[in-house]
Coordinates of C-alpha atoms in Angstrom, one line a residue:
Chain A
X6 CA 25.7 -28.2 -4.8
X7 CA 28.8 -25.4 -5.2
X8 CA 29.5 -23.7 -2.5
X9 CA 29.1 -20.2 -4.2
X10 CA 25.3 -21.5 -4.2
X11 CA 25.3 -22.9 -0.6
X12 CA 26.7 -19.7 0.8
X13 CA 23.9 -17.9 -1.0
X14 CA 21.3 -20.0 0.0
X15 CA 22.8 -19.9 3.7
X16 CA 22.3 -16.2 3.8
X17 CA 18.8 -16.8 3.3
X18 CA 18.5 -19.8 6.0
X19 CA 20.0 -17.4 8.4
X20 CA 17.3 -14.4 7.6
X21 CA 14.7 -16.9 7.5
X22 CA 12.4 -17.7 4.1
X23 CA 14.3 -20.7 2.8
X24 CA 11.7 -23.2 1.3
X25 CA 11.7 -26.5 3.1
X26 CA 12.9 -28.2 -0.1
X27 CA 15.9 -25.8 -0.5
X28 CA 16.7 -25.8 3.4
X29 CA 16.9 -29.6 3.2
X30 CA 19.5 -29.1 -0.1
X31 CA 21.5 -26.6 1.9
X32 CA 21.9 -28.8 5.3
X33 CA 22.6 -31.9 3.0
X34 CA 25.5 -29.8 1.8
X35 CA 26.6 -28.5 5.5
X36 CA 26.5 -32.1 6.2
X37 CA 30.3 -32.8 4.4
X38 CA 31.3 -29.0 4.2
X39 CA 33.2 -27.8 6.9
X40 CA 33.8 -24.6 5.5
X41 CA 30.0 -23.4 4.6
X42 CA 29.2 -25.0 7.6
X43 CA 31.4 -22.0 9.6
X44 CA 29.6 -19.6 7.2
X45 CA 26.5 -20.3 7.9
X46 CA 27.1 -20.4 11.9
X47 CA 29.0 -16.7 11.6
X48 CA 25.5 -15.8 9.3
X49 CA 23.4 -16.7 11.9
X50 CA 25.4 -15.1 14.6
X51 CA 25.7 -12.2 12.8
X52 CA 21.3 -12.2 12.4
X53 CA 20.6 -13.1 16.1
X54 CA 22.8 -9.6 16.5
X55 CA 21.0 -7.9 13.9
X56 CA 17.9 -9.1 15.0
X57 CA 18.1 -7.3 18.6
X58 CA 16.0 -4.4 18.3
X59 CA 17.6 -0.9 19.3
X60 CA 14.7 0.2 22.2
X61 CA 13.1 3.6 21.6
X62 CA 14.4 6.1 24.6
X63 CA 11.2 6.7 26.0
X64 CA 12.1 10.9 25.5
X65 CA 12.0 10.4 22.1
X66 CA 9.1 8.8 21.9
X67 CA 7.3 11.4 24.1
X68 CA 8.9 14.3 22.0
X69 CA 8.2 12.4 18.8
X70 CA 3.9 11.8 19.5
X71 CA 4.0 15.5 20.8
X72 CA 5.0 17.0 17.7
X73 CA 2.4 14.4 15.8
X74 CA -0.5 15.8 18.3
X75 CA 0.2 19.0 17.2
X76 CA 0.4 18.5 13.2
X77 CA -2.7 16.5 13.7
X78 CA -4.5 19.4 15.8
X79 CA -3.5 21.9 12.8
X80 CA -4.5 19.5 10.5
X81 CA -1.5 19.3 8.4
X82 CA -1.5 18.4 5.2
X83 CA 1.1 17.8 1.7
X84 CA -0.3 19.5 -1.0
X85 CA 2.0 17.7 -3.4
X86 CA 0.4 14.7 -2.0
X87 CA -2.5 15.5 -2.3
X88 CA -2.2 16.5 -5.9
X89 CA -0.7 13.1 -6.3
X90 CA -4.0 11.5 -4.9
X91 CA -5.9 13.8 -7.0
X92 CA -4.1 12.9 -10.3
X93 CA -3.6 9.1 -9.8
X94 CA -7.9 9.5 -8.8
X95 CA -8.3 10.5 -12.0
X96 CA -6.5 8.0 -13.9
X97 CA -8.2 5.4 -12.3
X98 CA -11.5 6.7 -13.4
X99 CA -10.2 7.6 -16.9
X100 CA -8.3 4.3 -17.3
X101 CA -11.4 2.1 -18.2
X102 CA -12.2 4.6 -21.2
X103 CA -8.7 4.8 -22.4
X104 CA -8.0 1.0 -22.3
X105 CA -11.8 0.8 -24.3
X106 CA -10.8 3.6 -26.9
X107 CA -7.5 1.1 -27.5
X108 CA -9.5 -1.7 -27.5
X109 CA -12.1 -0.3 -29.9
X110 CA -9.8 0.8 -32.4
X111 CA -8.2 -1.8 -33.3
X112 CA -11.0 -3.9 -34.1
X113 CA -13.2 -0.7 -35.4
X114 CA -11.9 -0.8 -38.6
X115 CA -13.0 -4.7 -39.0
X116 CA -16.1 -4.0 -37.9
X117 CA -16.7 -1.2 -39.8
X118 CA -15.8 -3.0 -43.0
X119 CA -18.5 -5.7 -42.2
X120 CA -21.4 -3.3 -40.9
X121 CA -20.8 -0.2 -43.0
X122 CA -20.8 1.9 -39.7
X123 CA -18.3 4.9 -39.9
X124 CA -15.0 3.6 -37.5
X125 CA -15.1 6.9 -35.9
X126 CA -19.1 6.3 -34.6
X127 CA -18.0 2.7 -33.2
X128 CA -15.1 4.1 -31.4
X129 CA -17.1 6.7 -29.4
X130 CA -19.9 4.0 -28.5
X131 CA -16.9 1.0 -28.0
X132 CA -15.2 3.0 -25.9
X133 CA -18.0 4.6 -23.5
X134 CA -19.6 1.3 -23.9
X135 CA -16.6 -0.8 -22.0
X136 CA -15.2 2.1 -20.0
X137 CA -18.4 2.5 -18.6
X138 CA -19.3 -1.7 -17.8
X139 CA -15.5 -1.5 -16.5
X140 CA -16.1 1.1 -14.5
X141 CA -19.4 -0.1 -12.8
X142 CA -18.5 -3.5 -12.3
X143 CA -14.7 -2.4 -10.6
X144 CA -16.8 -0.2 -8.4
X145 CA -19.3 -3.2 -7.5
X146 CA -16.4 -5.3 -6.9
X147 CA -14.1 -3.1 -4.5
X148 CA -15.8 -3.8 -1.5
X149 CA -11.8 -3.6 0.3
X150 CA -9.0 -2.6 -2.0
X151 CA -8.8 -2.8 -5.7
X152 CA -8.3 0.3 -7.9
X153 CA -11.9 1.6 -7.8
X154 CA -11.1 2.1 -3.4
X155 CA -11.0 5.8 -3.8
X156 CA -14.0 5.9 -5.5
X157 CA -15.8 3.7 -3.3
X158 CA -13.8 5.3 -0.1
X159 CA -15.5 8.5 -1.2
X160 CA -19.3 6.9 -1.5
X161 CA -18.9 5.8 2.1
X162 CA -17.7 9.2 3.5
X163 CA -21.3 10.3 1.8
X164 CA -23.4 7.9 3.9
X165 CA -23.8 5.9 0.7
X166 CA -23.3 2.2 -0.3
X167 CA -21.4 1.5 -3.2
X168 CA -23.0 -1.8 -4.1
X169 CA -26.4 -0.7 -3.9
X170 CA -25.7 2.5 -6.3
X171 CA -23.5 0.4 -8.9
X172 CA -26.9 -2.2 -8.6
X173 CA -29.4 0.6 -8.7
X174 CA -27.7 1.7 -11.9
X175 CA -28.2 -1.8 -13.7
X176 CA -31.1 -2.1 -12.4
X177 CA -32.0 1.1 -14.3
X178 CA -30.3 0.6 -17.7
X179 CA -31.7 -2.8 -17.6
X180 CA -35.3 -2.0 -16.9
X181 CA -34.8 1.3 -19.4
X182 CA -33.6 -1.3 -22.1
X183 CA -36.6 -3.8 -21.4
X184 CA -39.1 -1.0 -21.0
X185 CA -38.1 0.8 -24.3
X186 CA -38.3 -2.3 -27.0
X187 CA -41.6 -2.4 -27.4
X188 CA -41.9 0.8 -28.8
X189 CA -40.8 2.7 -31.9
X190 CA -37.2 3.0 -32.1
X191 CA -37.8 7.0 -32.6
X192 CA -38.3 7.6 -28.7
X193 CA -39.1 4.6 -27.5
X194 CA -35.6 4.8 -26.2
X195 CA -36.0 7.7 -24.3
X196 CA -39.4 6.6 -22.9
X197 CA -37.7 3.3 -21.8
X198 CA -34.7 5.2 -19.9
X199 CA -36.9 7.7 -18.5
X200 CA -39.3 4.8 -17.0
X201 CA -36.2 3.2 -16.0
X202 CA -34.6 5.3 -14.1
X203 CA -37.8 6.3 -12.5
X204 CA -37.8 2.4 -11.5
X205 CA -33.8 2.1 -10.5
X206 CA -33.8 6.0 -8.8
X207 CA -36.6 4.6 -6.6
X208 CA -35.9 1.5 -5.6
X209 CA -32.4 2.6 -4.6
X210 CA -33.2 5.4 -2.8
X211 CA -35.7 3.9 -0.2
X212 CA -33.1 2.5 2.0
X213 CA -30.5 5.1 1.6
X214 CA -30.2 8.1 4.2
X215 CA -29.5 10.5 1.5
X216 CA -32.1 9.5 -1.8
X217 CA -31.8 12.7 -3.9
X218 CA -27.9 12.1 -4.2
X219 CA -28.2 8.3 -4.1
X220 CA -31.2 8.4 -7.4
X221 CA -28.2 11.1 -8.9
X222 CA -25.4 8.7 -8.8
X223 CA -27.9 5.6 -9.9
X224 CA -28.9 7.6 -12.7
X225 CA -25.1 8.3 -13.8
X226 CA -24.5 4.8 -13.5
X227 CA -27.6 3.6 -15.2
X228 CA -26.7 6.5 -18.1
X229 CA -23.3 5.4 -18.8
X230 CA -24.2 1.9 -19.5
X231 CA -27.7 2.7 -21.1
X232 CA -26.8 5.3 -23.4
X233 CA -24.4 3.3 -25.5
X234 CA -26.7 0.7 -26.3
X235 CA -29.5 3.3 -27.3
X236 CA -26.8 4.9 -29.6
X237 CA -25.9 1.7 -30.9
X238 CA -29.7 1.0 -31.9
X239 CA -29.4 4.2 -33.4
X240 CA -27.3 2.3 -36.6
X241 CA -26.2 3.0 -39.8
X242 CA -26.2 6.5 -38.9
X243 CA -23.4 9.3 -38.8
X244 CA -21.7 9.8 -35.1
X245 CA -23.3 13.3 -34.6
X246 CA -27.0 10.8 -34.3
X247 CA -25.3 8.6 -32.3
X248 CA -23.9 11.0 -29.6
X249 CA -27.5 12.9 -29.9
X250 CA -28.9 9.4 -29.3
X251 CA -27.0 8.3 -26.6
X252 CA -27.3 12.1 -25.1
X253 CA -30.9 11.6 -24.8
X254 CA -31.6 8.2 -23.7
X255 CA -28.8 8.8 -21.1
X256 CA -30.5 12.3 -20.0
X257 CA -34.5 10.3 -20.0
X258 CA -32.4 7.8 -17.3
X259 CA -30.7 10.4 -15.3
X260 CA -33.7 12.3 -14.8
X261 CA -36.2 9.6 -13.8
X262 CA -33.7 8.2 -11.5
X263 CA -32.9 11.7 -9.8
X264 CA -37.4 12.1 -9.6
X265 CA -36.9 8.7 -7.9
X266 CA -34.7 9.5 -5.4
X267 CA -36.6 12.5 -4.8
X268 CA -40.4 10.4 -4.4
X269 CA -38.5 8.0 -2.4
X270 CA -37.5 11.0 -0.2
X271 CA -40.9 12.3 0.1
X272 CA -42.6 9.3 0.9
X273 CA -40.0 8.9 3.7
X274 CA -40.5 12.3 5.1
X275 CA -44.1 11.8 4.9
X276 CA -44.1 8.4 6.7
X277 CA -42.1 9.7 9.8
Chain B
X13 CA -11.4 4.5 22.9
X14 CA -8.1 3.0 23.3
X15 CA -10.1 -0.3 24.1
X16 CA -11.9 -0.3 20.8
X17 CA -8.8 0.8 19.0
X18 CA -6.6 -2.2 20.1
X19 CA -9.3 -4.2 18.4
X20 CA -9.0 -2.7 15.1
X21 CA -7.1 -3.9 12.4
X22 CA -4.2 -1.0 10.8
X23 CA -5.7 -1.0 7.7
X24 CA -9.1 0.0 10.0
X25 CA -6.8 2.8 11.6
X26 CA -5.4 3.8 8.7
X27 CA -8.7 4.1 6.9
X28 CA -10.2 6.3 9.6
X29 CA -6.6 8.5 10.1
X30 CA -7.0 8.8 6.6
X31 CA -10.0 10.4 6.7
X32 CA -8.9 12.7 9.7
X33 CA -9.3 10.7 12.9
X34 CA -6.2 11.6 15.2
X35 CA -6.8 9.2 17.5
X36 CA -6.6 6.4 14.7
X37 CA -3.2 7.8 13.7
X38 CA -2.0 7.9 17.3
X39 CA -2.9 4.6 17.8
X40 CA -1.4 3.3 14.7
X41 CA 2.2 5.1 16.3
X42 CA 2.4 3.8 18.9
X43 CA 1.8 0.3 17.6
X44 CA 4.8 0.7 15.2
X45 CA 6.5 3.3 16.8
X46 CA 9.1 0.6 18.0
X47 CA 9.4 -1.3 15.0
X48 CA 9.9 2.1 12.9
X49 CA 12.5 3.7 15.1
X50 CA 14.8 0.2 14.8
X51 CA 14.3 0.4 10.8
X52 CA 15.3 4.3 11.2
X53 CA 18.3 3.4 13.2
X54 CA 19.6 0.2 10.8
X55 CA 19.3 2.6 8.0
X56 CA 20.6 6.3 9.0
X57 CA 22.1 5.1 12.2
X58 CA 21.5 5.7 15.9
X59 CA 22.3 9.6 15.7
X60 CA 20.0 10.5 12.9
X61 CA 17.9 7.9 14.0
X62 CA 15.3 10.5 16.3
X63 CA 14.4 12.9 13.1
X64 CA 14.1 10.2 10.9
X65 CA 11.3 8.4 13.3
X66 CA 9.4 12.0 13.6
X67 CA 10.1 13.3 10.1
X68 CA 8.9 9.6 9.3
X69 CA 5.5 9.8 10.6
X70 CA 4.8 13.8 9.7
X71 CA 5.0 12.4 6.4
X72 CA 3.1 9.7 7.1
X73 CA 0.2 11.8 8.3
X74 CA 0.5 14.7 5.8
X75 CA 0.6 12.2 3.0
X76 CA -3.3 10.5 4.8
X77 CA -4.7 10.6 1.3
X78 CA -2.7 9.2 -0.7
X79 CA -3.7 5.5 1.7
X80 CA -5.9 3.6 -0.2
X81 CA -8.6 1.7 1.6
X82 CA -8.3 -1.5 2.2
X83 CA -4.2 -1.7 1.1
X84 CA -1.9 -3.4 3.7
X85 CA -1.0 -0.4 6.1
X86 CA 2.7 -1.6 7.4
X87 CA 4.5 -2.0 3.8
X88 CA 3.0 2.1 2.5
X89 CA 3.8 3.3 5.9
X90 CA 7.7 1.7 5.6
X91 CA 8.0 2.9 2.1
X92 CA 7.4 6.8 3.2
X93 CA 9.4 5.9 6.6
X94 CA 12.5 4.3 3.6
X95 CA 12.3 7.6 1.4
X96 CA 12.4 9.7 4.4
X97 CA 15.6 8.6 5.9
X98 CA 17.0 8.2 2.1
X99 CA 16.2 11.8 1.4
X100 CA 18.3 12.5 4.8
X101 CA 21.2 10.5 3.9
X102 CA 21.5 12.0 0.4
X103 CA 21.4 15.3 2.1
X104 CA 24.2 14.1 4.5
X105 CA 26.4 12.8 0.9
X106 CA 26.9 9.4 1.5
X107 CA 26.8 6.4 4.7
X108 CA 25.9 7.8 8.3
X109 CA 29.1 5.8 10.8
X110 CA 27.8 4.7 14.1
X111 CA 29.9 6.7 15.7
X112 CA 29.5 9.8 17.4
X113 CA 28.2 12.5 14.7
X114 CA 30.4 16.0 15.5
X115 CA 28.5 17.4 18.0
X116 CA 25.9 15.1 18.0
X117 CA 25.0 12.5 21.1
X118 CA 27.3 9.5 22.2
X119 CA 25.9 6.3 20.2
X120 CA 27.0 4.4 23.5
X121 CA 23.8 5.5 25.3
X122 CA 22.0 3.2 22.8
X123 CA 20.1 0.9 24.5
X124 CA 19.1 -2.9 23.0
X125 CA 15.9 -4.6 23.9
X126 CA 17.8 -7.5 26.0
X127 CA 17.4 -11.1 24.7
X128 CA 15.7 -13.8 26.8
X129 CA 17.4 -13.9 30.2
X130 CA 21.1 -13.6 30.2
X131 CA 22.2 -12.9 32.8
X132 CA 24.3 -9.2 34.0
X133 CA 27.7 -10.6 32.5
X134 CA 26.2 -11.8 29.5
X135 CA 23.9 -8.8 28.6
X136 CA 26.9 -6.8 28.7
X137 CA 29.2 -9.1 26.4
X138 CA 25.8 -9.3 24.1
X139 CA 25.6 -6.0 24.0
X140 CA 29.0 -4.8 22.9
X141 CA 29.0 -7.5 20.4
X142 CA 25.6 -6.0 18.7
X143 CA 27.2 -2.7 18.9
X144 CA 30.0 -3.7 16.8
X145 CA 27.7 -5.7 14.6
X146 CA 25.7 -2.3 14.0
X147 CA 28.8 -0.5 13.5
X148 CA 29.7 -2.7 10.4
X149 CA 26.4 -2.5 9.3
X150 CA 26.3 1.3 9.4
X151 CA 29.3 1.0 7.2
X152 CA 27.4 -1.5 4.5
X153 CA 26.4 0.2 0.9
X154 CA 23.1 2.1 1.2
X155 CA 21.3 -0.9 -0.9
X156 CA 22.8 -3.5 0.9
X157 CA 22.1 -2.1 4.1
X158 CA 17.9 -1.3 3.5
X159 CA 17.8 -4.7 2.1
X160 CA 19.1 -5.4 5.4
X161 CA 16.7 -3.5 7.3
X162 CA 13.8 -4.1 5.7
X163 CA 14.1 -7.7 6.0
X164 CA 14.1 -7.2 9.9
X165 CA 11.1 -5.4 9.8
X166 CA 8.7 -8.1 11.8
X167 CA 6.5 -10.4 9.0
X168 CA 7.5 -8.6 5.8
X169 CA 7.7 -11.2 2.7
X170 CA 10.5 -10.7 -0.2
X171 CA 7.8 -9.4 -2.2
X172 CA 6.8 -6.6 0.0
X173 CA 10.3 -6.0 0.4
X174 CA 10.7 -5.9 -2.9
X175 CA 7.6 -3.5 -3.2
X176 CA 8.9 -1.0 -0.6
X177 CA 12.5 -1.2 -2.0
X178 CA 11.1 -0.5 -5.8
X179 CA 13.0 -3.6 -7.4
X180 CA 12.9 -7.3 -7.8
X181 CA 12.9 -10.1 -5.7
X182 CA 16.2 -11.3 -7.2
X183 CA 17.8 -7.9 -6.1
X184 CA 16.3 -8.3 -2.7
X185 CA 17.6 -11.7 -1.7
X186 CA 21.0 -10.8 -3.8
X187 CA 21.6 -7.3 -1.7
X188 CA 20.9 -9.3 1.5
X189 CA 23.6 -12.0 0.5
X190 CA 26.1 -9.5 -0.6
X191 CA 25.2 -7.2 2.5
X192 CA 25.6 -10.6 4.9
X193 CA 29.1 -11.7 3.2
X194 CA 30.8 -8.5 3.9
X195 CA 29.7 -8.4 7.3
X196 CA 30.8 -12.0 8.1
X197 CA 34.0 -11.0 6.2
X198 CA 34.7 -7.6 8.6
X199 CA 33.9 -9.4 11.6
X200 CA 35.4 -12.6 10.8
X201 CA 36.3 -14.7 13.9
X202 CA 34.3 -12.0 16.4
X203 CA 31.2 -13.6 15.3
X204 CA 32.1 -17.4 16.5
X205 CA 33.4 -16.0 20.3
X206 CA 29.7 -14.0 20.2
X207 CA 27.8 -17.2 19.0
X208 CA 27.7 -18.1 22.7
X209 CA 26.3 -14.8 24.2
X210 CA 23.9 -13.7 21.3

């Protein structure tokens, strides 16, 4: 080993975080080095100095958590953070769309040319379709941290549960989807999103303290996953049928689960 | 209160300051009220040191929403404490001495948490040789010297260093050396007499 290398590595020995491996390297080179060996002695002299904490003058410390008391009694806050919360919210709920839209058009024009669909009707669908999934499942997953935490920060401050309203919403757009098939493709969608919601709304709302709001947010999470598919089923057609489509089906859901909530509500109230 | 607060973690604290719990932010000061001040005094010296700590945690309290649940508490709340005392020094045009600002208090009066039982004659001896050691470092370029402090800051990794200090690793550990050899080169011989008191 140089000793350009050793005196680098002896800086880190002496401010601790040396791997084993490299502290065994460094000590093999102390070992015949008389001169790195002196540097590495003044290093660590000059840490254990370093590492002696100036104490806090008690007066500063009872001046310094006054002056917090009272920004804390007026409730002080920094608009310009604030905004920057606001803005950096808002990306992270746009950012699953935006990274779909990419997504979707760079392979829409491949699909296009094998489906005959128009690229500009597969990019709306692609891209509600994955923001949406994204979206759902990032919320499901952020039980601590992760980039959905605001989001999920803000359901708690509601009295709700995250989980359970990202679940209700599957549950929903899952049950719409089964319940629809069976019937013409004219409104069977709607009929299946409506009876799905209904379903999802309900179920979610039984065990939540505030079921009007909780069969709401269901029914937007059920929506945004349902309505692409219905839109989707909706093909070859021109991207004003699929919005009007997806519009629909996504409404049906929202509204049965929000007269879910409401039931589950009523039959609570009535119970007590 | 305080009995249920010592038992939560910071990022607990932090959540609930965040969402406007006073006592939660009180409790999170004075658990790093200590470790704060030292960083405030490596980095803008012993002087400047007072304002930064309470500028420091205004911020921190005024800025509540940007926390995000769940993130490590200690590395956001250094980062704000870091762009605090660098918006002070810019303002000041350049490195803050450890000497006596104009005016300002005598930087003798500052006190060191002693080490592990020297005794009177050694504390003494230990203390003047940490005095010149923090004069040096007041003295260090800005970079070198918050690579410095921030690597003091109790349990932070490279990486959150890193994090707090917006660049790589590589620059971290690079500042640090660089910051280290010019030390060692100011104080030269000094340091092996002080090896047996420190």
């Amino acid at each position: 080993m140089r000793c350009s290398r050793a005196r680098r590595l002896a800086s880190e020995a002496a401010a601790g975080g040396l791997p084993v491996a490299e502290r065994a390297r460094l000590e093999r080179h102390l070992g015949h080095c008389a001169s790195c060996r002196a540097d590495f002695r003044q290093k660590q002299a000059l840490w254990a100095a370093l590492s002696r904490a100036p104490a806090l003058p008690p007066r500063v410390a009872a001046e310094v958590e006054a002056v917090l008391a009272g920004a804390v009694a007026s409730g002080e806050r920094s608009g310009a953070a604030e905004l920057g919360a606001l803005l950096r919210a808002l990306w992270r709920a746009a950012a699953p769309v935006v990274y779909g839209l990419m997504i979707v058009a760079g392979l829409a024009p491949l699909v296009a040319g094998r489906t005959g669909h128009s690229p500009a009707s597969l990019l709306i669908v692609g891209a509600a379709a994955g923001g949406a999934a994204s979206s759902v499942l990032r919320l499901a997953s952020s039980r601590r941290g992760g980039s959905s935490a605001g989001a999920r920060t803000l359901l708690v401050r509601m009295g709700l549960d995250p989980m359970r309203i990202a679940a209700g919403g599957l549950l929903a757009a899952v049950t719409g989807w089964v319940l629809g098939r069976p019937f013409p493709p004219a409104w069977g969608g709607v009929l299946g999103a409506l009876a799905g919601g209904l379903v999802g709304g309900f179920l979610l709302a039984v065990g939540e303290r505030r079921p009007l709001l909780a069969g709401l947010l269901a029914g937007l999470a059920g929506a945004t996953l349902l309505a692409p598919v219905l839109a989707l089923g909706a093909m070859p057609a021109p991207w004003t049928h699929l919005l009007l489509r997806a519009a629909s089906g996504g409404s049906a859901l929202l509204f049965g689960a929000v007269l879910g909530g409401r039931v589950a509500g009523l039959l609570r109230a009535g119970s007590r | 209160m305080r009995g249920r607060d010592t038992e939560r973690s910071d990022e607990e604290l932090a959540a609930a300051a965040a969402g406007g719990d006073g006592e939660a932010f009180g409790e999170l000061f004075r658990r790093h009220r200590d470790g704060t001040y030292a960083f405030c005094v490596r980095l803008v010296g012993p002087g400047s040191a007072p304002d930064a700590l309470q500028e420091g945690w205004l911020r921190i309290w005024r800025s509540r929403a940007t926390y995000e649940d769940g993130r490590p508490f200690v590395p956001w709340a250094y980062r704000i404490m870091r762009n605090v005392c660098i918006d002070m020094l810019r303002r000041r045009k350049g490195t803050i001495p450890l000497e006596a600002e104009a005016g300002g208090e005598d930087v003798s009066v500052l006190d060191f948490i002693p080490a592990s039982g020297p005794d009177p004659g050694e504390k003494v001896a230990a203390d003047e040789a940490v005095r010149k050691v923090y004069e040096a470092l007041g003295r260090l370029p800005l970079a070198q010297r918050e690579a410095v402090a921030l690597r003091l800051v109790e349990g932070a990794s490279y990486e959150e260093i890193a994090r707090v200090a917006g660049c790589s690793v590589g620059t971290v550990k690079s500042r640090l050396h660089y910051g280290l050899e010019r030390l060692r080169a100011e104080l030269g011989s000094l340091l092996e007499e002080w090896r047996e008191v420190l």
